[in-house]
Tab-separated table of C-alpha atoms in Angstrom:
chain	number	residue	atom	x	y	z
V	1	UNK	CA	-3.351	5.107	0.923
V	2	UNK	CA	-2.733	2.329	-0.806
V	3	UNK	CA	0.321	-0.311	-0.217
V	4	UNK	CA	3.266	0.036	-2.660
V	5	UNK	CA	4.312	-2.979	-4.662
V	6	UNK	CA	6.885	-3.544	-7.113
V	7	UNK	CA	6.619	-7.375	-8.750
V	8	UNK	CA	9.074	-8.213	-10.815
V	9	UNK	CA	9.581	-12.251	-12.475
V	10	UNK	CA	13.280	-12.033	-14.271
V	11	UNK	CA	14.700	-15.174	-15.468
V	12	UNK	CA	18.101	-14.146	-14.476
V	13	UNK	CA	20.267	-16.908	-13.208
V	14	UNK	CA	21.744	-15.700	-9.535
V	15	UNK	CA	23.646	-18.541	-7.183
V	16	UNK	CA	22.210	-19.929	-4.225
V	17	UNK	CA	22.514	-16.851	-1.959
V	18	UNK	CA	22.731	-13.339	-4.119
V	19	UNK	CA	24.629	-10.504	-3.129
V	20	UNK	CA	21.831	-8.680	-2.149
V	21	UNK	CA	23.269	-6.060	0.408
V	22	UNK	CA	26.784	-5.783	-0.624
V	23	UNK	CA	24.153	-4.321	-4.153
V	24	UNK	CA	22.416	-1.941	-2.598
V	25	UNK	CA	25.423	-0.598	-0.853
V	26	UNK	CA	26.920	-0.267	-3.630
V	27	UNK	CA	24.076	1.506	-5.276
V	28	UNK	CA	23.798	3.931	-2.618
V	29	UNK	CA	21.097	2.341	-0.221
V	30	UNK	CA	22.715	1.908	3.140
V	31	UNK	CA	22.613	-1.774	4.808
V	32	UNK	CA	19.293	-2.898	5.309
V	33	UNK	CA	18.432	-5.057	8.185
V	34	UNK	CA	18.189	-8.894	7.842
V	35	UNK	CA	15.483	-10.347	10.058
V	36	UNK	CA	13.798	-13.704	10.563
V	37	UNK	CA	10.570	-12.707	9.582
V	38	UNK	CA	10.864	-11.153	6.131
V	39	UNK	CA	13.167	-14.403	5.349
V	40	UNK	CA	10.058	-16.381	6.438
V	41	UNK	CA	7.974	-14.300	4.261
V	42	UNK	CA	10.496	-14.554	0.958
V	43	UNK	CA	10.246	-18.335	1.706
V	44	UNK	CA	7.031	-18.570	1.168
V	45	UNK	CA	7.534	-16.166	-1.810
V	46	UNK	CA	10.203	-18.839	-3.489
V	47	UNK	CA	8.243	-22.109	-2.749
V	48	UNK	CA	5.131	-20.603	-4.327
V	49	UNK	CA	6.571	-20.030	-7.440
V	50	UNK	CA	8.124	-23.173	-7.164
V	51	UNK	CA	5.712	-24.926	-6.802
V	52	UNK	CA	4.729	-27.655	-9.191
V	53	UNK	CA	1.668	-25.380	-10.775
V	54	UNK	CA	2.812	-21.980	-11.855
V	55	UNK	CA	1.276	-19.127	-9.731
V	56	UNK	CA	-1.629	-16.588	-11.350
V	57	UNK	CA	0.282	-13.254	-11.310
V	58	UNK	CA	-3.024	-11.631	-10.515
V	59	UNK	CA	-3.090	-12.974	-7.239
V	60	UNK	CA	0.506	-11.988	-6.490
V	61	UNK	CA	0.082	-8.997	-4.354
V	62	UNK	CA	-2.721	-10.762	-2.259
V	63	UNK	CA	-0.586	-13.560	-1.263
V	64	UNK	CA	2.205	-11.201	-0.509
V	65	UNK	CA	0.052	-9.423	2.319
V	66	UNK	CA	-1.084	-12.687	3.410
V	67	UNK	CA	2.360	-13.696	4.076
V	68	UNK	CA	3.245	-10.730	5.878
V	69	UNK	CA	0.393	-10.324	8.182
V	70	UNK	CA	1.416	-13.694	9.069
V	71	UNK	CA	4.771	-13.076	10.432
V	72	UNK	CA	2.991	-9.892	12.172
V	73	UNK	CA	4.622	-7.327	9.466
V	74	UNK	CA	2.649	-4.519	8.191
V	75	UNK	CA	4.795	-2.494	6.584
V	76	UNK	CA	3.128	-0.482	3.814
V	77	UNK	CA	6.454	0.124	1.331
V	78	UNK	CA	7.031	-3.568	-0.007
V	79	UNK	CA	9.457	-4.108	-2.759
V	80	UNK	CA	9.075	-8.143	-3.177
V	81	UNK	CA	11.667	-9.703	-6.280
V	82	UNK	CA	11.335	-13.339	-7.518
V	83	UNK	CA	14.227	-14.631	-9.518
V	84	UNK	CA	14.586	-18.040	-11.590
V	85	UNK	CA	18.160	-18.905	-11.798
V	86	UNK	CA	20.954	-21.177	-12.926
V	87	UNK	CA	23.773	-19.419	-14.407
V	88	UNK	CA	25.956	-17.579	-11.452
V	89	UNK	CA	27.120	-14.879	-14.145
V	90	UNK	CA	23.930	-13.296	-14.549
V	91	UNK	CA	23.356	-12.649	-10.979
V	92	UNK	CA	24.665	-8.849	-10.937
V	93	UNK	CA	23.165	-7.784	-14.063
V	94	UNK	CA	19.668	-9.000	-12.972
V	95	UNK	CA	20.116	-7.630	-9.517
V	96	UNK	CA	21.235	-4.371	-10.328
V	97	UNK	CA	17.822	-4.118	-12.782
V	98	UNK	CA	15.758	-4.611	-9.559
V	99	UNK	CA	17.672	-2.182	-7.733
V	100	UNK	CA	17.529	0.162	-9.722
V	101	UNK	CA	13.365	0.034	-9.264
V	102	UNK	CA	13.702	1.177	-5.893
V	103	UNK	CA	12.440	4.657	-4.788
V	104	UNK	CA	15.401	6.661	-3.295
V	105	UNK	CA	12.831	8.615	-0.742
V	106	UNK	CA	11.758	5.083	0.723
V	107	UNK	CA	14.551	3.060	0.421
V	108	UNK	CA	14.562	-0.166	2.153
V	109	UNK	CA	15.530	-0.825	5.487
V	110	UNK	CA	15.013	-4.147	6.306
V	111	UNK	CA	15.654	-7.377	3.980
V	112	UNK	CA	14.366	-11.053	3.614
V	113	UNK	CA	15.946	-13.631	1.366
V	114	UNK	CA	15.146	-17.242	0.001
V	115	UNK	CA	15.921	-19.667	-2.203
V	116	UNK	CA	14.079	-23.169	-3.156
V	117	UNK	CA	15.472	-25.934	-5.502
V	118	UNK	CA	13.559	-26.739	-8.232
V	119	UNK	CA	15.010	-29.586	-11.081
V	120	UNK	CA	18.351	-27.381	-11.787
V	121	UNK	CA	17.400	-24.740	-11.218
V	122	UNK	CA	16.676	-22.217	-7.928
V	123	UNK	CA	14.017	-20.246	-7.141
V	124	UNK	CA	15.561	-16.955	-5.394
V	125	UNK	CA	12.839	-14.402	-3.074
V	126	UNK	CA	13.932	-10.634	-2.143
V	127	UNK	CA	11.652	-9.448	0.234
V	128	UNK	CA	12.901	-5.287	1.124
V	129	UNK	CA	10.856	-3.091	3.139
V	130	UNK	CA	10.699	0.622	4.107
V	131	UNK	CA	10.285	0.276	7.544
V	132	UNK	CA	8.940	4.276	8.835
V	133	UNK	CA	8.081	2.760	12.480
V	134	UNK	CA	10.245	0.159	14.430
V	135	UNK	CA	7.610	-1.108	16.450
V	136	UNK	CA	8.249	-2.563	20.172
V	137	UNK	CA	6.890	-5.818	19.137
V	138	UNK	CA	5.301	-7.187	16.340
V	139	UNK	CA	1.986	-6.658	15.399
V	140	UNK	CA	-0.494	-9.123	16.424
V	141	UNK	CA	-2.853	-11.249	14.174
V	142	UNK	CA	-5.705	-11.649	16.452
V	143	UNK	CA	-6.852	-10.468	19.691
V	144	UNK	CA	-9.695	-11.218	21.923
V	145	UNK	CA	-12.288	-8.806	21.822
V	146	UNK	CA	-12.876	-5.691	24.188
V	147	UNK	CA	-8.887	-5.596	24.107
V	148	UNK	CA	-7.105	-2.798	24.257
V	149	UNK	CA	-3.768	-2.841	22.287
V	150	UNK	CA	-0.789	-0.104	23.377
V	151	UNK	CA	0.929	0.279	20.153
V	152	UNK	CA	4.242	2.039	20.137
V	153	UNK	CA	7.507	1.986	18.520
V	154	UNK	CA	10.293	4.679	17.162
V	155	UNK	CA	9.851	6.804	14.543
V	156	UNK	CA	12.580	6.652	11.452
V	157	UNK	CA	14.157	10.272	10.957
V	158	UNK	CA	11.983	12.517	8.214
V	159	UNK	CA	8.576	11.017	9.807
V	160	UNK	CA	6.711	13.461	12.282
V	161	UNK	CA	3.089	13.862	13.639
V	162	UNK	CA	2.006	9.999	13.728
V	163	UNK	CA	-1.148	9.039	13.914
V	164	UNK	CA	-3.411	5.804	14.240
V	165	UNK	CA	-6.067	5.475	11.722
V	166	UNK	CA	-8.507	2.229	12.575
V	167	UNK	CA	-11.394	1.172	10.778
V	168	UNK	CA	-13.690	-1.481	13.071
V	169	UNK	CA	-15.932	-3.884	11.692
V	170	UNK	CA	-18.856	-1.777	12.469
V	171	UNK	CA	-19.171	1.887	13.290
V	172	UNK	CA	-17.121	4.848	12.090
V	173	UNK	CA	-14.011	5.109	11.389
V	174	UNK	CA	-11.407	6.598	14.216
V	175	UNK	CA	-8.230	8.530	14.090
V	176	UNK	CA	-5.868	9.302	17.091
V	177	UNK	CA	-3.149	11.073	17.572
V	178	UNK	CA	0.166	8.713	18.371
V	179	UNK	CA	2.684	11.119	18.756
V	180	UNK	CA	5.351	11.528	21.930
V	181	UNK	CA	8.194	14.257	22.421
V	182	UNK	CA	10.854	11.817	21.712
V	183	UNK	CA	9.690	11.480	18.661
V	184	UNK	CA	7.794	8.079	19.742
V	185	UNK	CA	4.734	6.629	18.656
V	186	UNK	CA	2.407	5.559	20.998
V	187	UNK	CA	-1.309	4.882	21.218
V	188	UNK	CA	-4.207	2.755	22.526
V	189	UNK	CA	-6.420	0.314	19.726
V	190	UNK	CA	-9.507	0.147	21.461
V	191	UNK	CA	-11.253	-3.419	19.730
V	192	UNK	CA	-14.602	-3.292	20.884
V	193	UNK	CA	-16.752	-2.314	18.052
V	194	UNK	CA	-18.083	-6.388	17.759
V	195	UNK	CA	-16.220	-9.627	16.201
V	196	UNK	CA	-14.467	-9.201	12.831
V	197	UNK	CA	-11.094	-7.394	11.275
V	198	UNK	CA	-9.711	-3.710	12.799
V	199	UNK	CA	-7.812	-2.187	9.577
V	200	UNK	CA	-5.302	-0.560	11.782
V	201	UNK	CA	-3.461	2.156	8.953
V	202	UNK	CA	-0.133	4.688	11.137
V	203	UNK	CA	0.197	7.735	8.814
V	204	UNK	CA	3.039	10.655	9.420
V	205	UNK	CA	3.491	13.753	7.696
V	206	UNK	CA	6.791	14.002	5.620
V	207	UNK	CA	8.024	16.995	3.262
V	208	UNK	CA	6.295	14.917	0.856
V	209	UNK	CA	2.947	15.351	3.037
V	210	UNK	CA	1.313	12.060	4.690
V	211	UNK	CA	2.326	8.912	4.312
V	212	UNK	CA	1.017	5.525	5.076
V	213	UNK	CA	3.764	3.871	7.203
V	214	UNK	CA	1.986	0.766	8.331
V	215	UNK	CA	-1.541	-1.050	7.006
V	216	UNK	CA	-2.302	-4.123	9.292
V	217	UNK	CA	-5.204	-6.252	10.311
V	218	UNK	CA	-6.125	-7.288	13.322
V	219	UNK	CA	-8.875	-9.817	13.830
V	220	UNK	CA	-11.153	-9.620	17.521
V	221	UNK	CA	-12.802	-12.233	18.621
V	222	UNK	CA	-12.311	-14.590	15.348
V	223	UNK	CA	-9.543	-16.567	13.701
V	224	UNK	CA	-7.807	-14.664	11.251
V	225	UNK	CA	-7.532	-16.037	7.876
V	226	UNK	CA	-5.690	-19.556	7.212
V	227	UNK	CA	-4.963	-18.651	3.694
V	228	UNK	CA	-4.610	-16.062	0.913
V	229	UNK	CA	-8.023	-14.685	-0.057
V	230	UNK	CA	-8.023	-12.928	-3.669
V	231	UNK	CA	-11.201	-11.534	-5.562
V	232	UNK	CA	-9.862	-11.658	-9.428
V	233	UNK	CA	-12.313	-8.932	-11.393
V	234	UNK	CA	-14.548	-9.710	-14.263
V	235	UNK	CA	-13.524	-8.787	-17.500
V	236	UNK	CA	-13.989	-5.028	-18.974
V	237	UNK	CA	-13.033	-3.902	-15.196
V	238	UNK	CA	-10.503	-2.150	-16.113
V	239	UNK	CA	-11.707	1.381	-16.903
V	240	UNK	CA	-12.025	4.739	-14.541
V	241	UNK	CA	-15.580	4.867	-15.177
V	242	UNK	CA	-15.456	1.735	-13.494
V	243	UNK	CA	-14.120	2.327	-10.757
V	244	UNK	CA	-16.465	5.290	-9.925
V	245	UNK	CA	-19.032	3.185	-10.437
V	246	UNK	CA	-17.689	0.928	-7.763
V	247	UNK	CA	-16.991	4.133	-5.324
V	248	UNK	CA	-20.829	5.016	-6.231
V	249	UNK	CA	-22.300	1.693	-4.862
V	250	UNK	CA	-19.723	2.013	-2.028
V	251	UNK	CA	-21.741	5.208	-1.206
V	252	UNK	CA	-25.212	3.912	-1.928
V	253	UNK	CA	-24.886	1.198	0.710
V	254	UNK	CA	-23.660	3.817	3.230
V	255	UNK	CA	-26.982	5.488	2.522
V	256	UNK	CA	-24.409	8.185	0.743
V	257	UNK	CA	-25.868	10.546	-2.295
V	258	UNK	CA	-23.796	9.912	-5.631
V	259	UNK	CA	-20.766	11.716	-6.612
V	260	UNK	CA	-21.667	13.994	-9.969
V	261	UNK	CA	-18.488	13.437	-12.702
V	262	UNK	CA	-16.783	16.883	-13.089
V	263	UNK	CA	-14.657	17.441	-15.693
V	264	UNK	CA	-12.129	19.651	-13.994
V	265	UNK	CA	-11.559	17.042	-11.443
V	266	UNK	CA	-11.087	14.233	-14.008
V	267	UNK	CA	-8.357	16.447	-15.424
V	268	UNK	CA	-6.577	16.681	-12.107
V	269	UNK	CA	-6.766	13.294	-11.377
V	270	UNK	CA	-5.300	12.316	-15.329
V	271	UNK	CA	-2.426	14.864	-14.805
V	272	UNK	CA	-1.264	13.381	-11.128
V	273	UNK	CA	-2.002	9.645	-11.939
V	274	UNK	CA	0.360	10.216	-15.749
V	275	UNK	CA	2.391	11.801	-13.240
V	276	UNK	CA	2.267	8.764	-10.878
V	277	UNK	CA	3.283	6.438	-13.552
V	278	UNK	CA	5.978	8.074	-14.901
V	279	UNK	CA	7.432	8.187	-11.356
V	280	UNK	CA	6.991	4.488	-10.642
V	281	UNK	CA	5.818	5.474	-6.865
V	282	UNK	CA	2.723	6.474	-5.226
V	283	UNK	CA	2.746	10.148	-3.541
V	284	UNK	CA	0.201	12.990	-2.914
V	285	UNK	CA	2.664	15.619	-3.155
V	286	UNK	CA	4.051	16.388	-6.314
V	287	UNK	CA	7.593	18.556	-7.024
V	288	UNK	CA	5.849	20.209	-10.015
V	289	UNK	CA	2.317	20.521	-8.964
V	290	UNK	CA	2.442	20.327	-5.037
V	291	UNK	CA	-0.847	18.855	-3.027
V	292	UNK	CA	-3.981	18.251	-4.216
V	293	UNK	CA	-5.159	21.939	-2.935
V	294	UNK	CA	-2.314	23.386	-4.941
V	295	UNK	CA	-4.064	21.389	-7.725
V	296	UNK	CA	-7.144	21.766	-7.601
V	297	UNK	CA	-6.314	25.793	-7.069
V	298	UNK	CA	-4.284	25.752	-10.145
V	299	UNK	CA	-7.573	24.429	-12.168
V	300	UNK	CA	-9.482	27.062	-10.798
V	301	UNK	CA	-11.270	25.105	-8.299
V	302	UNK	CA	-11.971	25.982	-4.556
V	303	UNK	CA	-13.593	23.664	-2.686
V	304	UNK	CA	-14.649	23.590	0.647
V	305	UNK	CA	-13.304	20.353	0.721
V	306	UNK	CA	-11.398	17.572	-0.856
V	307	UNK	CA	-9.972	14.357	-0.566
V	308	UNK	CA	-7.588	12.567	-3.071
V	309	UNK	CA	-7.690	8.392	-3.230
V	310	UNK	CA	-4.701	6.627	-4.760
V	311	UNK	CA	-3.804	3.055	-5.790
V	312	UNK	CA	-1.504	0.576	-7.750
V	313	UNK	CA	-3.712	-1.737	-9.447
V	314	UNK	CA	-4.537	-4.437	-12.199
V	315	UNK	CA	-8.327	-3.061	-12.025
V	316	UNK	CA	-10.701	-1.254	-11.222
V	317	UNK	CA	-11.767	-3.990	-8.382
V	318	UNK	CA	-8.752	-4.431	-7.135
V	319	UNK	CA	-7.444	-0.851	-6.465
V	320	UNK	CA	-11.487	-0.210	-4.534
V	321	UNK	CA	-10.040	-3.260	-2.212
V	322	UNK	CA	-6.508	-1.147	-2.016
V	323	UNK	CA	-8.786	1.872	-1.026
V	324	UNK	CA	-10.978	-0.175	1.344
V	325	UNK	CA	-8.086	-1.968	2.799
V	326	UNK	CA	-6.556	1.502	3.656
V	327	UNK	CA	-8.818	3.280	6.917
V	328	UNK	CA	-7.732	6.909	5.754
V	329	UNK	CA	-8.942	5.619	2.294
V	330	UNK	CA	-11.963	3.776	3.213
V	331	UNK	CA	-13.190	7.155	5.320
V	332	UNK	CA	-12.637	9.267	2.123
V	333	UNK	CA	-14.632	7.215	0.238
V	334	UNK	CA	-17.471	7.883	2.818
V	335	UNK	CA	-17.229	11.535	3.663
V	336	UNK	CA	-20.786	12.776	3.432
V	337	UNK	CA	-20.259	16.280	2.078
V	338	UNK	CA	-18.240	15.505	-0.572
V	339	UNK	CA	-20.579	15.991	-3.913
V	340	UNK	CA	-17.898	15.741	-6.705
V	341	UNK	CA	-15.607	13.667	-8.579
V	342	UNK	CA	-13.041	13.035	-10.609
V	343	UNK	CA	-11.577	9.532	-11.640
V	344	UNK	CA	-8.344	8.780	-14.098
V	345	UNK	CA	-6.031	6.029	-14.396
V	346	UNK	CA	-2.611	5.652	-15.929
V	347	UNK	CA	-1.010	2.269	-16.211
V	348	UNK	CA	-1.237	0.660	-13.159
V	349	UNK	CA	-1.714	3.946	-11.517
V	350	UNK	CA	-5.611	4.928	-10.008
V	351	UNK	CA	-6.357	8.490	-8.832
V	352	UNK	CA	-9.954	9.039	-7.376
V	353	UNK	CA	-10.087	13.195	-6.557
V	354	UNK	CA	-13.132	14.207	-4.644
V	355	UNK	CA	-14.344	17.605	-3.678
V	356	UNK	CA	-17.286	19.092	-1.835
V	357	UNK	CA	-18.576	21.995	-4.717
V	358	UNK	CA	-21.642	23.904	-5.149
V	359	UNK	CA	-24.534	22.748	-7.507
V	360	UNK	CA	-23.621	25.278	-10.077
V	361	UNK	CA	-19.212	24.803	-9.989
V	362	UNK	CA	-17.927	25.933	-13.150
V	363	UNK	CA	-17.043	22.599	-15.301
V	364	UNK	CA	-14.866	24.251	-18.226
């Protein structure tokens, strides 16, 4: 699954260093963590909007991951703020706006703050994270190849049944299971499928089903990237037809037979994804409708199997690179007897529902 991210721009005037945790105690959301490295990465936040050419919003969220794969941070619940200030008073009002963004199931757990000069005014970064695994040390960048990494780290309380999703360079796809009786994670990342990135994705189960904890690269036996790489999409990208047209070539260069469109599943993908937006967050499991197989059951669908892609993104381009950026995602996208789907999108909000169904499946 995709990363969540929550940009928000809000000329709102707050002093040099804003209240930020004595806020979200206040609203209910514990004490996050300060640490060194999401400070780095809201610095880098602050002086590129600061900067003496304003930033393209589109290529926010790329330079955001960029930033925290840097400082060895893959955490994959991000809530980044970016506030242009000069007036003290409006601090609390603008504050308590962002706050009030935050989903109370993830709430953040570990903070970053900056702030950069610029003319009379300040540029102010909020960097909070949802940190589901403490890891033993941070994640690296780059490795040689034929390594073997031992990840491991503590599990945060409501996580259970890790497990390490990694998607080489070449090859298929892996998953392992990472889970200890001390409700550890810990697990071998074998990097010896040739040169190039490992998409290394942890997943747990929750009472809200699976959730991606942690999406990080890991480049073998090359430099990782110096800077922010961001494809913008051409115009008219925008659509769900779109985007299954971008799942279909995905397919054809795996040597994969096209999905057919089915109504039913378009449905249940425009239901969850209106769902999805009106929630602000990005979940399998619904209160009201349950998991996708409670879905698709309740449209009178039963399929041998099914898989359910989701994303927060501008286009259609950009939420395929959330899918392919994701392992569990990226191997969805490639199952060979799926024969179905179903594609929707509301807002910012992508839902790609797949299903393996006979030739003749009902389409009412």
């Amino acid at each position: 699954m995709a990363p969540l991210l929550a940009w928000i721009l809000l000329a709102a005037p707050p002093p040099a260093h804003p209240p930020v945790e004595a806020l979200l105690a206040a609203h209910g959301l514990g004490a996050p963590e300060r640490t060194a490295r999401l400070d780095a990465v809201a610095q880098g936040l602050a002086d590129r909007l600061g900067g003496t050419t304003p930033p393209d919003p589109r290529t926010a969220s790329g330079h955001l991951r960029w930033l925290m794969q840097a400082q060895g941070l893959g955490d994959a619940v991000v809530y980044p703020f970016t506030l242009r200030h000069r007036d003290p008073e409006e601090v609390a009002p603008a504050l308590t706006r962002l706050v009030a963004q935050i989903d109370r199931k993830q709430p953040p757990t570990h903070l970053g703050v900056a702030t950069r000069a610029v003319g009379d005014e300040q540029v102010t970064a909020v960097v909070l994270v949802h940190r589901g695994v403490r890891f033993d040390a941070p994640l690296p960048r780059s490795a040689p190849l034929d390594t073997v990494l031992r990840l491991s780290g503590d599990l945060r309380r409501g996580y259970y049944r890790p497990r390490v999703v990694v998607q080489p360079p070449t090859g298929p796809i892996r998953e392992r299971p990472a889970w200890t009786d001390q409700r550890r994670l810990e697990v071998n990342v074998y990097l010896d499928a040739g040169p190039g990135a490992y998409g290394v994705e942890v997943l747990a189960d929750s009472v809200d089903g699976p959730v991606v904890l942690v999406n990080h690269p890991i480049h073998a036996g090359e430099p990782p990237p110096s800077r922010p790489t961001v494809k913008l999409a051409p115009e008219g990208a925008d659509t769900a037809e779109h985007l299954l047209a971008l799942v279909q070539g995905q397919r054809a260069q795996a040597g994969l037979p096209h999905l057919r469109p089915h109504d039913v599943l378009v449905r249940v993908a425009g239901e969850h994804a209106v769902e999805l937006a009106a929630s602000g967050r990005l979940t399998h499991r619904s209160a009201d409708t349950g998991t996708l197989r409670t879905r698709l059951k309740a449209a009178g669908l039963g399929a041998a199997l099914s898989a359910e892609n989701l994303a927060q993104a501008p286009d259609a381009h950009a939420a395929l690179e959330a899918f392919r950026r994701s392992p569990g995602h990226a191997r969805n996208l490639l199952l060979p007897q799926l024969t179905h789907a179903g594609v929707a999108r509301a807002g910012a909000f992508w839902v790609l529902v797949m299903a393996a169904l006979p030739p003749d499946a009902p389409a009412p």
